[in-house]
Amino acid sequence: IAQEVDEIIPEAINKNDNEKWSVNYNTLFSYYVEAIKELNIKVDEKNNELMKQNQLLQNKIQKIESKLQYLTN
């Protein structure tokens, strides 16, 4: 795992004289927080998009129901 993390976040890796690598998970914490913030923004954007689409569909359904009501009377 340390070698994989080293490719992306080298400052989170500790290397000792015996060439033993370890991950400093405390260093990764700030990256986790930022990743969560970015994901929350994406979720909020997608949620807003879906709400707009939902409203458009509700409007279309209402128009269809009005036309159906007119035709059945």
PDB file of C-alpha atoms in Angstrom:
ATOM      1  CA  ILE A   1       0.000   0.000   0.000  1.00  0.00           C
ATOM      2  CA  ALA A   2       2.794   2.408   0.864  1.00  0.00           C
ATOM      3  CA  GLN A   3       4.244   2.201  -2.642  1.00  0.00           C
ATOM      4  CA  GLU A   4       0.842   3.007  -4.153  1.00  0.00           C
ATOM      5  CA  VAL A   5       0.290   5.933  -1.808  1.00  0.00           C
ATOM      6  CA  ASP A   6       3.818   7.177  -2.516  1.00  0.00           C
ATOM      7  CA  GLU A   7       2.893   7.684  -6.179  1.00  0.00           C
ATOM      8  CA  ILE A   8       0.056  10.025  -5.224  1.00  0.00           C
ATOM      9  CA  ILE A   9       0.941  11.528  -1.825  1.00  0.00           C
ATOM     10  CA  PRO A  10       4.650  11.008  -1.157  1.00  0.00           C
ATOM     11  CA  GLU A  11       4.600  13.187   1.965  1.00  0.00           C
ATOM     12  CA  ALA A  12       2.424  10.550   3.656  1.00  0.00           C
ATOM     13  CA  ILE A  13       5.136   7.897   3.374  1.00  0.00           C
ATOM     14  CA  ASN A  14       7.859   7.149   5.898  1.00  0.00           C
ATOM     15  CA  LYS A  15      10.937   5.289   4.686  1.00  0.00           C
ATOM     16  CA  ASN A  16      13.510   3.969   7.107  1.00  0.00           C
ATOM     17  CA  ASP A  17      17.107   2.851   6.523  1.00  0.00           C
ATOM     18  CA  ASN A  18      16.057  -0.788   6.038  1.00  0.00           C
ATOM     19  CA  GLU A  19      13.982   0.297   3.032  1.00  0.00           C
ATOM     20  CA  LYS A  20      10.858  -0.430   4.995  1.00  0.00           C
ATOM     21  CA  TRP A  21       7.992   1.841   4.006  1.00  0.00           C
ATOM     22  CA  SER A  22       5.014   2.822   6.103  1.00  0.00           C
ATOM     23  CA  VAL A  23       2.022   5.070   5.641  1.00  0.00           C
ATOM     24  CA  ASN A  24       1.457   7.987   7.989  1.00  0.00           C
ATOM     25  CA  TYR A  25      -2.344   7.883   8.091  1.00  0.00           C
ATOM     26  CA  ASN A  26      -2.535  11.137  10.052  1.00  0.00           C
ATOM     27  CA  THR A  27      -1.105  12.911   7.008  1.00  0.00           C
ATOM     28  CA  LEU A  28      -3.809  11.369   4.845  1.00  0.00           C
ATOM     29  CA  PHE A  29      -6.583  12.730   7.071  1.00  0.00           C
ATOM     30  CA  SER A  30      -6.587  16.192   5.465  1.00  0.00           C
ATOM     31  CA  TYR A  31      -6.790  14.561   2.035  1.00  0.00           C
ATOM     32  CA  TYR A  32      -9.772  12.510   3.185  1.00  0.00           C
ATOM     33  CA  VAL A  33     -11.522  15.646   4.427  1.00  0.00           C
ATOM     34  CA  GLU A  34     -10.946  17.459   1.131  1.00  0.00           C
ATOM     35  CA  ALA A  35     -12.120  14.455  -0.860  1.00  0.00           C
ATOM     36  CA  ILE A  36     -15.302  14.296   1.209  1.00  0.00           C
ATOM     37  CA  LYS A  37     -15.903  18.018   0.651  1.00  0.00           C
ATOM     38  CA  GLU A  38     -15.491  17.569  -3.110  1.00  0.00           C
ATOM     39  CA  LEU A  39     -17.850  14.601  -3.122  1.00  0.00           C
ATOM     40  CA  ASN A  40     -20.423  16.574  -1.128  1.00  0.00           C
ATOM     41  CA  ILE A  41     -20.288  19.361  -3.701  1.00  0.00           C
ATOM     42  CA  LYS A  42     -20.830  16.855  -6.503  1.00  0.00           C
ATOM     43  CA  VAL A  43     -23.725  15.236  -4.636  1.00  0.00           C
ATOM     44  CA  ASP A  44     -25.329  18.643  -4.037  1.00  0.00           C
ATOM     45  CA  GLU A  45     -24.962  19.554  -7.718  1.00  0.00           C
ATOM     46  CA  LYS A  46     -26.484  16.253  -8.798  1.00  0.00           C
ATOM     47  CA  ASN A  47     -29.287  16.637  -6.274  1.00  0.00           C
ATOM     48  CA  ASN A  48     -30.103  20.113  -7.617  1.00  0.00           C
ATOM     49  CA  GLU A  49     -30.093  18.768 -11.174  1.00  0.00           C
ATOM     50  CA  LEU A  50     -32.457  15.949 -10.204  1.00  0.00           C
ATOM     51  CA  MET A  51     -34.768  18.347  -8.386  1.00  0.00           C
ATOM     52  CA  LYS A  52     -35.013  20.505 -11.522  1.00  0.00           C
ATOM     53  CA  GLN A  53     -35.721  17.450 -13.678  1.00  0.00           C
ATOM     54  CA  ASN A  54     -38.324  16.287 -11.176  1.00  0.00           C
ATOM     55  CA  GLN A  55     -40.059  19.656 -11.297  1.00  0.00           C
ATOM     56  CA  LEU A  56     -40.119  19.573 -15.112  1.00  0.00           C
ATOM     57  CA  LEU A  57     -41.632  16.096 -15.056  1.00  0.00           C
ATOM     58  CA  GLN A  58     -44.227  17.140 -12.498  1.00  0.00           C
ATOM     59  CA  ASN A  59     -45.191  20.068 -14.719  1.00  0.00           C
ATOM     60  CA  LYS A  60     -45.549  17.757 -17.718  1.00  0.00           C
ATOM     61  CA  ILE A  61     -47.648  15.306 -15.720  1.00  0.00           C
ATOM     62  CA  GLN A  62     -49.891  18.124 -14.563  1.00  0.00           C
ATOM     63  CA  LYS A  63     -50.425  19.273 -18.172  1.00  0.00           C
ATOM     64  CA  ILE A  64     -51.190  15.742 -19.284  1.00  0.00           C
ATOM     65  CA  GLU A  65     -53.661  15.264 -16.435  1.00  0.00           C
ATOM     66  CA  SER A  66     -55.359  18.557 -17.303  1.00  0.00           C
ATOM     67  CA  LYS A  67     -55.721  17.496 -20.946  1.00  0.00           C
ATOM     68  CA  LEU A  68     -57.009  14.096 -19.899  1.00  0.00           C
ATOM     69  CA  GLN A  69     -59.518  15.704 -17.561  1.00  0.00           C
ATOM     70  CA  TYR A  70     -60.706  17.946 -20.428  1.00  0.00           C
ATOM     71  CA  LEU A  71     -61.071  14.981 -22.779  1.00  0.00           C
ATOM     72  CA  THR A  72     -63.007  12.858 -20.302  1.00  0.00           C
ATOM     73  CA  ASN A  73     -65.543  15.568 -19.556  1.00  0.00           C
TER      74      ASN A  73
END
